[in-house]
Amino acid sequence: MGRPEKIRLGDVLVAQKAISQDQLKVALEQQKKSGRRLGRVLVEQGFVNDDQICEAISRQLNIQYVNLKFYSLNQDVVRRLPEAQARRFRALVLEDRRSSVLVGMADPTDLFAYDELGRILQKDLEVAVISEAALLQTVDRIYRRTEEISGLAKELERDVGDSYVDFGALGAGAEDAPVVKLLQSVFEDAIQVNASDVHIEPQEEALQIRFRIDGALNPQTQADSKIAPALALRLKLMAGLDISEKRLPQDGRLNVIVRDQKVDVRMSTMPTQYGESVVLRLLNRRATRQSLDSLGMPPKMLERFREIIQRTAGMVLVTGPTGSGKTTTLYSALSEVNTPERKIVTVEDPVEYRLAGINQVQVNEKIDLSFARVLRSALRQDPDIILVGEIRDEDTAQIALRAALTGHLVLSTLHTKDATSTPIRLIDMGAPAYMVATSLHAVVAQRLVRLNCETCNAEYQPDAHETRWLVAELGDEHTGHKYFRGRGCSHCNGSGFAGRIGVYEMLEMTPDLVRAVMARDPNAFGETARPQITGARLIDRALELVLGGRTTVAEVLKIATQVEE
C-alpha cells in the first residue's frame, strides 16, 4: 500500500452503518466540548467499540486490521521505533519484511505521522490499522525500563564510589541525583507492568531488584551491591523512617506520583546478612476501584453474597492466605454498601485503600492502639458497618462477634485454608461457641489463579503427577478433555500467564451448621458442611478454569496442596 488517503471517520462509520447520523451528531458535539479524538468519544459514549472502528477503517482503506491481543510481537523489531515516537504517532513496528516494514497505526490516515515514520525507519511502509487502547497497553509493556534501570544503577555505582556514600547529596532537593533517577525508573517500570511489589535485596556480590507480577517474582535487574545502602537510605527518608537504625526492621508508608497516577507505597525494611532488604507494596489507587461483578464470583454465589452484605447485623468472613485478594473482596463489598445513610468504620493494619465517605483507622501497636482497642472505640461511634482488617486474637474475635450480635454488620478476614474450617478456628481462638453460632452468617474462602496468556495459549499434555491428580478428581473423564498452557510470548514477558482471577467457595450458616457449632464437634461440623459445598469447592471452581483452557493444571495443584495440608 502506498501513502494513505485522508478519510472522515464519522462519515465512514455512518456509511458502513456502524453508527447512526444522530449518534455522530451527539459525538461531534461532545468532541467540541472535550477536545478529544472522535474515535475516543464514540467509544466512551458506547456507540461503537475499538474493534468496530478498526474494522470500518480497514474496509474503507482496504488495509489489514491487526488485533494486538492475538499478535505475537518481536520486541527487538518493535523497539526500532523509539518510545517517544511510538506514543506521539500512535504507531508500532509489527514486522520487518526486509524491503519494507509493517507498521500498525491507530490512525492510518495521519499523513504527517506516515511521512515521519518512513523517515525514522528508513524503509518503505506497509500500514495496518490497530486499536489505540491496545496500542497504548502494548507500548507500556514492550518499552520496559530494564536497560534504563541497569544504566542508572551503574551511574549510581560511580556516584557512590568504592569506599563511602555522600549522603548529603542524596537528601531532599537532589532531584537529579542518580539514586532518585533510579528509584523513579523502578517505580515507573513497576507500575507499567502492574507489579504488586518491588523487592530490593542486597546479596553477597550484587543487589537484586525483583518485581512481583501476578503473584510470581520476576527478576528485574542486578547491580553492584554497594549501591544498596544509598537506595535504602533514600527510601527511608521518603517514608520518614529512622535512617540511623539499620539493625531493626522498620515499616513505613510513602506516596508517589508515577505517570500521573497516585500510588500509595507500603515499605518494609529488614536487616539481612548483606544489608537491609526493602520490600515496597504498591497500592495503585485507580486499580482498587473494583466492583463485585469484576471479581470472578459465580453468579449464584454473587447473588447470595450481595444479599448477605445488605443485612443490618451479623458477621461475614473472607479467608485465605496472604496475597489471595481478601482485602480487595472486602473493599468491593464496602463500595457496594457505602451509602450516605450508613456509617462505616474500618480498623486496619495498615489502611491499604482509601474510600471516600468511610472512616478508616490505622492500628499502631507501638502506642498500644491495637485492633481490640480501636474496635471498642469504634463501637461508641454509632457505626452501621465495621470492617476489621484481620481477626488475629481472642480479644478481637470476641469484640467483633459481640458487635455482630448487637446490631452491626461486621466484615473481616481470617487466615484459614477453606470455608468449612473457619467457624471451628474461631472457637479454637477462644471465642464462645454460642457467639460464633449466632453471629457468623457466611464465610467466603478464596484464592487467586493465574490465567493463561491468550496470545500464546496452546494445548499440552499434563505430566505424570498432574495426570494422577486429574484421575483422582475426574476419574476416566479426564481423558476426554484438552488442557492448555501459555508457551510464553512478548505479551506475557515469556511467562505464559497474563492476569489473575479469583476462585471462591462460600459457606452459609444453616440451622444444622449452627447446631454442629454449638456441639463444638469439628468432625460433625465438617460432615454437615461438606455436602453444602460439594461441587462448589475452591478446587472445583479452579478445575472449571482448567477445563475451559483458561489456566493450567499446575495452578490448580497449588490450591489443592494448600487446602489438603
PDB file of N, CA and C in Angstrom, residues 21 132 146-147 194 197 205 215 225 241 262 313 360 374 380 403 474 511 526 528 532 542 554:
ATOM      1  N   GLN A  21     -26.650   8.657  12.080  1.00  0.00           N
ATOM      2  CA  GLN A  21     -26.328  10.068  11.894  1.00  0.00           C
ATOM      3  C   GLN A  21     -26.543  10.851  13.188  1.00  0.00           C
ATOM      4  N   GLU A 132      -6.302   1.838  19.305  1.00  0.00           N
ATOM      5  CA  GLU A 132      -5.497   2.779  20.084  1.00  0.00           C
ATOM      6  C   GLU A 132      -5.315   2.291  21.526  1.00  0.00           C
ATOM      7  N   THR A 146      14.100  -1.728  31.679  1.00  0.00           N
ATOM      8  CA  THR A 146      15.156  -2.608  32.169  1.00  0.00           C
ATOM      9  C   THR A 146      16.543  -2.046  31.897  1.00  0.00           C
ATOM     10  N   GLU A 147      16.775  -1.633  30.627  1.00  0.00           N
ATOM     11  CA  GLU A 147      18.101  -1.109  30.279  1.00  0.00           C
ATOM     12  C   GLU A 147      18.350   0.217  30.994  1.00  0.00           C
ATOM     13  N   ASN A 194       2.228  -3.498  36.028  1.00  0.00           N
ATOM     14  CA  ASN A 194       1.218  -3.846  37.024  1.00  0.00           C
ATOM     15  C   ASN A 194       1.782  -4.747  38.123  1.00  0.00           C
ATOM     16  N   ASP A 197       4.473  -5.689  44.030  1.00  0.00           N
ATOM     17  CA  ASP A 197       5.553  -5.470  44.994  1.00  0.00           C
ATOM     18  C   ASP A 197       6.877  -5.283  44.268  1.00  0.00           C
ATOM     19  N   GLU A 205      27.350 -10.430  46.364  1.00  0.00           N
ATOM     20  CA  GLU A 205      28.109  -9.784  45.294  1.00  0.00           C
ATOM     21  C   GLU A 205      27.259  -8.876  44.407  1.00  0.00           C
ATOM     22  N   GLY A 215       1.455 -12.473  41.199  1.00  0.00           N
ATOM     23  CA  GLY A 215       1.776 -13.403  42.276  1.00  0.00           C
ATOM     24  C   GLY A 215       3.118 -14.079  42.168  1.00  0.00           C
ATOM     25  N   SER A 225      26.404  -4.367  44.658  1.00  0.00           N
ATOM     26  CA  SER A 225      25.788  -4.361  45.993  1.00  0.00           C
ATOM     27  C   SER A 225      26.101  -3.086  46.775  1.00  0.00           C
ATOM     28  N   LEU A 241      11.348   7.235  57.974  1.00  0.00           N
ATOM     29  CA  LEU A 241      11.864   6.243  58.929  1.00  0.00           C
ATOM     30  C   LEU A 241      13.189   6.725  59.530  1.00  0.00           C
ATOM     31  N   LYS A 262      -1.555   8.395  41.192  1.00  0.00           N
ATOM     32  CA  LYS A 262      -1.193   8.437  42.603  1.00  0.00           C
ATOM     33  C   LYS A 262      -1.059   7.009  43.126  1.00  0.00           C
ATOM     34  N   ALA A 313     -27.102  -6.781  60.431  1.00  0.00           N
ATOM     35  CA  ALA A 313     -26.289  -7.340  61.518  1.00  0.00           C
ATOM     36  C   ALA A 313     -25.727  -8.684  61.092  1.00  0.00           C
ATOM     37  N   GLN A 360     -11.678   5.515  58.328  1.00  0.00           N
ATOM     38  CA  GLN A 360     -10.661   4.468  58.360  1.00  0.00           C
ATOM     39  C   GLN A 360      -9.634   4.754  59.453  1.00  0.00           C
ATOM     40  N   VAL A 374      -9.100  -0.216  69.218  1.00  0.00           N
ATOM     41  CA  VAL A 374      -9.766   0.629  68.219  1.00  0.00           C
ATOM     42  C   VAL A 374     -11.200   0.149  67.998  1.00  0.00           C
ATOM     43  N   ARG A 380     -18.397   2.835  69.883  1.00  0.00           N
ATOM     44  CA  ARG A 380     -19.001   4.002  70.521  1.00  0.00           C
ATOM     45  C   ARG A 380     -19.253   5.136  69.518  1.00  0.00           C
ATOM     46  N   ALA A 403     -20.154  -7.377  68.475  1.00  0.00           N
ATOM     47  CA  ALA A 403     -20.683  -6.281  67.657  1.00  0.00           C
ATOM     48  C   ALA A 403     -21.688  -6.814  66.636  1.00  0.00           C
ATOM     49  N   LEU A 474     -11.284 -36.389  38.477  1.00  0.00           N
ATOM     50  CA  LEU A 474     -12.259 -36.511  37.390  1.00  0.00           C
ATOM     51  C   LEU A 474     -12.551 -37.940  36.974  1.00  0.00           C
ATOM     52  N   PRO A 511     -29.314 -23.826  60.011  1.00  0.00           N
ATOM     53  CA  PRO A 511     -29.641 -24.330  61.360  1.00  0.00           C
ATOM     54  C   PRO A 511     -28.846 -25.584  61.739  1.00  0.00           C
ATOM     55  N   GLY A 526     -17.761 -30.646  60.060  1.00  0.00           N
ATOM     56  CA  GLY A 526     -17.228 -30.885  58.720  1.00  0.00           C
ATOM     57  C   GLY A 526     -18.145 -31.774  57.892  1.00  0.00           C
ATOM     58  N   THR A 528     -21.367 -32.071  58.222  1.00  0.00           N
ATOM     59  CA  THR A 528     -22.592 -31.333  57.903  1.00  0.00           C
ATOM     60  C   THR A 528     -22.328 -30.285  56.820  1.00  0.00           C
ATOM     61  N   GLN A 532     -22.836 -29.207  51.615  1.00  0.00           N
ATOM     62  CA  GLN A 532     -23.286 -27.886  51.183  1.00  0.00           C
ATOM     63  C   GLN A 532     -22.347 -27.286  50.144  1.00  0.00           C
ATOM     64  N   ALA A 542     -11.628 -23.871  40.344  1.00  0.00           N
ATOM     65  CA  ALA A 542     -10.380 -23.787  39.587  1.00  0.00           C
ATOM     66  C   ALA A 542     -10.341 -24.815  38.458  1.00  0.00           C
ATOM     67  N   ALA A 554      -1.206 -27.174  36.863  1.00  0.00           N
ATOM     68  CA  ALA A 554      -0.244 -26.840  37.922  1.00  0.00           C
ATOM     69  C   ALA A 554      -0.789 -25.752  38.847  1.00  0.00           C
TER      70      ALA A 554
END
